[in-house]
């Protein structure tokens, strides 16, 4: 359950106060580099050394794990001990997933979030069945088999998440402008949209099927017409603002598409490295 029962040694360069707060809140014990520390760095009771340097300043001890500060915060947010492999000193970290963002509501669930969910479910299942939670997590992550995404992919995904969420914010603002022009509170407009969404979707599918048109093309066309009508209702000044926002959204979509292409290329390259070359 989180960091309970573990002992952490915090390097001088780490955010000591915030780490101490999180670790102690989860039941862990803390030592640090400085005056007043309850134990020395060489103490055999230490299970994890937290450091924020490109590489270790001395020889690594085999009786503990070395992690970057983000590992502590990610474990606390997910409420289970994530494998430390991707969080070692000097490694490019996985994307930090905020506990305050509902990915499913945002319409995009990052791959790393799916990975963490699988690991957590495996740990909970092992706990219920009296099994080894750590082994279950490792099996779910398939660390030994190399199925955990590379740091390069995860870094690309972090950029992709940021671009998508920025586009979501601007999209909501554009919809709010249109609703304001119609004299309808944005919350009410959203409620009406959600209530009529299923019916509209079914009607669009039926019309597309009858006309022999691709469903996705029909949906995009209907969305484009709706946006055009909303824009026509705006005052000229707000139309210019709307156009500027649409240009910004378009650039963000292009950025997201580029990131997804790069992530796909990274996966392909990684898969090719793992495939043994055929002997001629």
Tab-separated table of C-alpha atoms in Angstrom:
chain	number	residue	atom	x	y	z
A	1	UNK	CA	0.000	0.000	0.000
A	2	UNK	CA	2.055	2.920	-1.319
A	3	UNK	CA	5.400	3.483	0.464
A	4	UNK	CA	4.337	1.822	3.754
A	5	UNK	CA	7.176	-0.117	5.410
A	6	UNK	CA	9.885	1.307	3.151
A	7	UNK	CA	12.828	3.483	4.164
A	8	UNK	CA	13.958	6.298	1.865
A	9	UNK	CA	17.217	8.225	1.746
A	10	UNK	CA	16.817	11.648	0.082
A	11	UNK	CA	19.724	13.180	-1.786
A	12	UNK	CA	20.664	16.790	-1.090
A	13	UNK	CA	19.415	17.878	-4.543
A	14	UNK	CA	15.879	16.463	-4.138
A	15	UNK	CA	12.751	18.406	-2.991
A	16	UNK	CA	13.078	17.149	0.587
A	17	UNK	CA	10.012	18.722	2.207
A	18	UNK	CA	7.457	17.540	-0.365
A	19	UNK	CA	9.003	14.060	-0.533
A	20	UNK	CA	8.999	13.746	3.260
A	21	UNK	CA	5.341	14.771	3.386
A	22	UNK	CA	4.264	12.198	0.772
A	23	UNK	CA	6.398	9.341	2.099
A	24	UNK	CA	5.318	9.804	5.711
A	25	UNK	CA	1.673	10.168	4.681
A	26	UNK	CA	1.972	6.722	3.077
A	27	UNK	CA	3.612	5.171	6.136
A	28	UNK	CA	7.236	5.228	4.977
A	29	UNK	CA	10.321	6.363	6.884
A	30	UNK	CA	12.737	9.056	5.720
A	31	UNK	CA	16.422	9.844	6.100
A	32	UNK	CA	18.308	12.579	4.273
A	33	UNK	CA	21.649	14.110	3.421
A	34	UNK	CA	22.050	16.743	6.137
A	35	UNK	CA	21.729	17.540	9.816
A	36	UNK	CA	19.054	15.821	11.883
A	37	UNK	CA	18.776	12.705	9.692
A	38	UNK	CA	17.762	9.640	11.763
A	39	UNK	CA	20.187	7.391	9.863
A	40	UNK	CA	23.219	7.556	7.603
A	41	UNK	CA	23.237	6.874	3.866
A	42	UNK	CA	25.095	3.612	4.491
A	43	UNK	CA	22.387	2.252	6.827
A	44	UNK	CA	21.302	-1.233	5.707
A	45	UNK	CA	17.656	-0.476	6.542
A	46	UNK	CA	17.342	1.929	3.591
A	47	UNK	CA	15.338	0.369	0.766
A	48	UNK	CA	15.302	3.288	-1.712
A	49	UNK	CA	17.725	6.115	-2.451
A	50	UNK	CA	16.049	9.104	-4.112
A	51	UNK	CA	18.393	11.184	-6.260
A	52	UNK	CA	18.006	13.753	-9.010
A	53	UNK	CA	21.353	13.610	-10.780
A	54	UNK	CA	22.341	12.347	-14.260
A	55	UNK	CA	24.363	9.570	-12.629
A	56	UNK	CA	25.216	8.264	-9.176
A	57	UNK	CA	28.006	10.090	-7.367
A	58	UNK	CA	29.433	6.845	-5.948
A	59	UNK	CA	29.083	3.103	-6.256
A	60	UNK	CA	25.524	1.754	-6.254
A	61	UNK	CA	24.619	-0.592	-3.416
A	62	UNK	CA	22.900	-3.825	-4.327
A	63	UNK	CA	20.600	-3.807	-1.309
A	64	UNK	CA	18.430	-0.858	-2.435
A	65	UNK	CA	16.735	0.736	-5.451
A	66	UNK	CA	17.846	4.090	-6.871
A	67	UNK	CA	15.021	6.246	-8.199
A	68	UNK	CA	14.238	9.792	-9.271
A	69	UNK	CA	11.742	11.848	-7.185
A	70	UNK	CA	8.909	11.346	-9.702
A	71	UNK	CA	8.755	7.650	-8.789
A	72	UNK	CA	7.675	8.541	-5.250
A	73	UNK	CA	4.927	10.883	-6.457
A	74	UNK	CA	3.707	8.477	-9.155
A	75	UNK	CA	3.503	5.609	-6.641
A	76	UNK	CA	1.581	7.809	-4.211
A	77	UNK	CA	-0.862	8.920	-6.918
A	78	UNK	CA	-1.419	5.366	-8.200
A	79	UNK	CA	-1.402	3.843	-4.676
A	80	UNK	CA	0.907	0.945	-5.506
A	81	UNK	CA	4.634	0.374	-5.977
A	82	UNK	CA	5.444	0.882	-9.662
A	83	UNK	CA	8.473	-1.054	-11.002
A	84	UNK	CA	11.532	1.188	-10.656
A	85	UNK	CA	13.148	0.271	-13.985
A	86	UNK	CA	11.956	3.372	-15.893
A	87	UNK	CA	12.774	5.771	-13.026
A	88	UNK	CA	16.488	5.131	-12.526
A	89	UNK	CA	19.017	7.996	-12.254
A	90	UNK	CA	19.642	9.736	-15.579
A	91	UNK	CA	16.772	8.003	-17.388
A	92	UNK	CA	14.162	9.887	-19.417
A	93	UNK	CA	11.097	9.638	-17.200
A	94	UNK	CA	7.642	8.364	-18.179
A	95	UNK	CA	4.952	11.078	-18.509
A	96	UNK	CA	3.706	12.301	-15.150
A	97	UNK	CA	-0.040	11.567	-15.048
A	98	UNK	CA	-1.978	14.064	-12.968
A	99	UNK	CA	-4.480	12.496	-10.537
A	100	UNK	CA	-6.743	15.507	-11.126
A	101	UNK	CA	-7.340	14.756	-14.837
A	102	UNK	CA	-10.015	12.275	-15.929
A	103	UNK	CA	-8.421	10.833	-19.077
A	104	UNK	CA	-11.583	9.025	-20.185
A	105	UNK	CA	-13.589	12.247	-19.882
A	106	UNK	CA	-10.885	14.021	-21.911
A	107	UNK	CA	-11.354	11.427	-24.652
A	108	UNK	CA	-7.770	10.160	-24.619
A	109	UNK	CA	-6.210	7.590	-22.283
A	110	UNK	CA	-2.385	7.575	-22.511
A	111	UNK	CA	-0.692	4.225	-23.039
A	112	UNK	CA	1.240	4.612	-19.798
A	113	UNK	CA	-2.008	5.146	-17.886
A	114	UNK	CA	-3.305	1.865	-19.342
A	115	UNK	CA	-0.076	0.142	-18.299
A	116	UNK	CA	-0.349	1.427	-14.740
A	117	UNK	CA	-3.998	0.376	-14.574
A	118	UNK	CA	-3.083	-3.189	-15.613
A	119	UNK	CA	-0.288	-3.339	-13.035
A	120	UNK	CA	-2.540	-2.056	-10.259
A	121	UNK	CA	-5.310	-4.541	-11.106
A	122	UNK	CA	-2.731	-7.357	-11.071
A	123	UNK	CA	-1.470	-6.245	-7.646
A	124	UNK	CA	-5.002	-6.037	-6.230
A	125	UNK	CA	-5.834	-9.472	-7.637
A	126	UNK	CA	-2.725	-10.976	-6.069
A	127	UNK	CA	-3.541	-9.369	-2.722
A	128	UNK	CA	-7.046	-10.856	-2.736
A	129	UNK	CA	-5.744	-14.292	-3.698
A	130	UNK	CA	-2.858	-14.197	-1.213
A	131	UNK	CA	-0.259	-14.078	-4.001
A	132	UNK	CA	2.939	-12.067	-4.494
A	133	UNK	CA	1.882	-8.525	-5.477
A	134	UNK	CA	5.364	-7.539	-6.693
A	135	UNK	CA	5.567	-10.593	-8.965
A	136	UNK	CA	2.071	-9.913	-10.286
A	137	UNK	CA	2.985	-6.299	-11.107
A	138	UNK	CA	6.183	-7.389	-12.871
A	139	UNK	CA	4.241	-9.960	-14.877
A	140	UNK	CA	1.634	-7.363	-15.896
A	141	UNK	CA	4.342	-4.918	-16.926
A	142	UNK	CA	6.278	-7.766	-18.588
A	143	UNK	CA	9.477	-6.005	-17.607
A	144	UNK	CA	11.693	-9.002	-18.337
A	145	UNK	CA	10.137	-9.445	-21.765
A	146	UNK	CA	10.793	-5.806	-22.653
A	147	UNK	CA	7.139	-4.897	-23.243
A	148	UNK	CA	7.351	-1.751	-21.103
A	149	UNK	CA	7.504	1.211	-23.465
A	150	UNK	CA	10.859	2.840	-24.090
A	151	UNK	CA	11.634	6.180	-22.472
A	152	UNK	CA	11.708	7.800	-25.897
A	153	UNK	CA	8.118	6.733	-26.627
A	154	UNK	CA	6.940	7.923	-23.220
A	155	UNK	CA	8.565	11.318	-23.691
A	156	UNK	CA	6.743	11.680	-27.017
A	157	UNK	CA	3.504	10.695	-25.321
A	158	UNK	CA	3.961	13.408	-22.676
A	159	UNK	CA	4.124	16.026	-25.458
A	160	UNK	CA	1.105	14.466	-27.130
A	161	UNK	CA	-0.957	14.612	-23.921
A	162	UNK	CA	-0.086	18.274	-23.410
A	163	UNK	CA	-1.009	19.184	-26.989
A	164	UNK	CA	-4.312	17.311	-26.831
A	165	UNK	CA	-5.365	18.909	-23.549
A	166	UNK	CA	-4.473	22.393	-24.788
A	167	UNK	CA	-6.618	21.766	-27.867
A	168	UNK	CA	-9.480	20.574	-25.629
A	169	UNK	CA	-9.382	23.798	-23.603
A	170	UNK	CA	-9.477	25.996	-26.706
A	171	UNK	CA	-12.239	23.868	-28.223
A	172	UNK	CA	-14.413	24.300	-25.148
A	173	UNK	CA	-13.827	28.063	-25.205
A	174	UNK	CA	-14.891	28.250	-28.863
A	175	UNK	CA	-18.097	26.343	-28.046
A	176	UNK	CA	-18.728	28.696	-25.135
A	177	UNK	CA	-18.512	31.723	-27.468
A	178	UNK	CA	-21.079	30.197	-29.798
A	179	UNK	CA	-23.433	29.383	-26.919
A	180	UNK	CA	-23.060	32.915	-25.548
A	181	UNK	CA	-24.105	34.388	-28.902
A	182	UNK	CA	-27.290	32.317	-28.785
A	183	UNK	CA	-28.007	33.528	-25.252
A	184	UNK	CA	-27.703	30.027	-23.807
A	185	UNK	CA	-25.490	29.363	-20.750
A	186	UNK	CA	-22.593	27.102	-21.707
A	187	UNK	CA	-23.521	24.468	-19.106
A	188	UNK	CA	-27.058	24.302	-20.523
A	189	UNK	CA	-25.714	24.037	-24.079
A	190	UNK	CA	-23.496	21.142	-23.003
A	191	UNK	CA	-26.419	19.383	-21.327
A	192	UNK	CA	-28.558	19.699	-24.473
A	193	UNK	CA	-25.698	18.468	-26.590
A	194	UNK	CA	-25.172	15.387	-24.418
A	195	UNK	CA	-28.893	14.554	-24.385
A	196	UNK	CA	-29.182	14.775	-28.146
A	197	UNK	CA	-25.807	13.242	-28.970
A	198	UNK	CA	-26.918	9.608	-29.157
A	199	UNK	CA	-30.015	10.364	-31.249
A	200	UNK	CA	-28.051	12.592	-33.612
A	201	UNK	CA	-25.340	9.950	-33.983
A	202	UNK	CA	-27.858	7.228	-34.854
A	203	UNK	CA	-29.635	9.494	-37.351
A	204	UNK	CA	-26.332	10.410	-39.014
A	205	UNK	CA	-25.389	6.740	-39.317
A	206	UNK	CA	-28.746	5.851	-40.877
A	207	UNK	CA	-28.503	8.735	-43.371
A	208	UNK	CA	-24.942	7.797	-44.263
A	209	UNK	CA	-25.871	4.151	-44.761
A	210	UNK	CA	-28.832	5.081	-46.972
A	211	UNK	CA	-26.666	7.361	-49.111
A	212	UNK	CA	-23.765	4.916	-49.225
A	213	UNK	CA	-21.463	7.474	-47.587
A	214	UNK	CA	-18.691	6.614	-45.144
A	215	UNK	CA	-19.905	7.203	-41.568
A	216	UNK	CA	-16.780	9.074	-40.504
A	217	UNK	CA	-16.954	11.386	-43.546
A	218	UNK	CA	-20.618	12.094	-42.817
A	219	UNK	CA	-19.850	12.858	-39.169
A	220	UNK	CA	-17.033	15.234	-40.085
A	221	UNK	CA	-19.193	16.992	-42.653
A	222	UNK	CA	-22.022	17.466	-40.135
A	223	UNK	CA	-19.556	18.809	-37.580
A	224	UNK	CA	-18.127	21.243	-40.118
A	225	UNK	CA	-21.602	22.537	-41.004
A	226	UNK	CA	-22.465	22.961	-37.324
A	227	UNK	CA	-19.278	24.951	-36.690
A	228	UNK	CA	-19.966	27.132	-39.756
A	229	UNK	CA	-23.477	27.950	-38.511
A	230	UNK	CA	-22.180	28.724	-35.013
A	231	UNK	CA	-19.589	31.081	-36.457
A	232	UNK	CA	-22.203	32.906	-38.551
A	233	UNK	CA	-24.108	33.796	-35.364
A	234	UNK	CA	-21.098	35.461	-33.751
A	235	UNK	CA	-20.427	39.229	-33.893
A	236	UNK	CA	-17.666	40.186	-36.344
A	237	UNK	CA	-15.166	40.875	-33.552
A	238	UNK	CA	-15.721	37.442	-32.041
A	239	UNK	CA	-15.636	35.827	-35.484
A	240	UNK	CA	-12.037	37.046	-35.829
A	241	UNK	CA	-11.235	35.628	-32.400
A	242	UNK	CA	-12.925	32.353	-33.396
A	243	UNK	CA	-10.868	32.176	-36.627
A	244	UNK	CA	-7.653	32.775	-34.685
A	245	UNK	CA	-8.589	30.008	-32.244
A	246	UNK	CA	-9.384	27.608	-35.077
A	247	UNK	CA	-5.965	28.264	-36.605
A	248	UNK	CA	-4.367	27.540	-33.240
A	249	UNK	CA	-6.412	24.346	-32.871
A	250	UNK	CA	-5.404	23.257	-36.358
A	251	UNK	CA	-1.724	23.722	-35.525
A	252	UNK	CA	-2.159	21.734	-32.300
A	253	UNK	CA	-3.902	18.888	-34.181
A	254	UNK	CA	-1.016	18.811	-36.636
A	255	UNK	CA	1.378	18.663	-33.700
A	256	UNK	CA	-0.526	15.757	-32.126
A	257	UNK	CA	-0.579	13.887	-35.446
A	258	UNK	CA	3.152	14.457	-35.803
A	259	UNK	CA	3.764	13.122	-32.291
A	260	UNK	CA	1.665	10.038	-32.972
A	261	UNK	CA	3.603	9.411	-36.200
A	262	UNK	CA	6.903	9.759	-34.368
A	263	UNK	CA	5.712	7.416	-31.610
A	264	UNK	CA	4.681	4.827	-34.213
A	265	UNK	CA	8.106	5.146	-35.885
A	266	UNK	CA	9.837	4.711	-32.519
A	267	UNK	CA	7.850	1.539	-31.835
A	268	UNK	CA	8.631	0.168	-35.288
A	269	UNK	CA	12.346	0.871	-34.839
A	270	UNK	CA	12.301	-0.756	-31.392
A	271	UNK	CA	10.527	-3.836	-32.756
A	272	UNK	CA	13.073	-4.119	-35.571
A	273	UNK	CA	15.932	-3.995	-33.052
A	274	UNK	CA	14.395	-6.895	-31.113
A	275	UNK	CA	13.825	-9.007	-34.255
A	276	UNK	CA	16.915	-11.140	-34.926
A	277	UNK	CA	18.429	-10.647	-38.365
A	278	UNK	CA	17.922	-13.555	-40.788
A	279	UNK	CA	21.058	-15.418	-41.741
A	280	UNK	CA	21.833	-15.338	-45.442
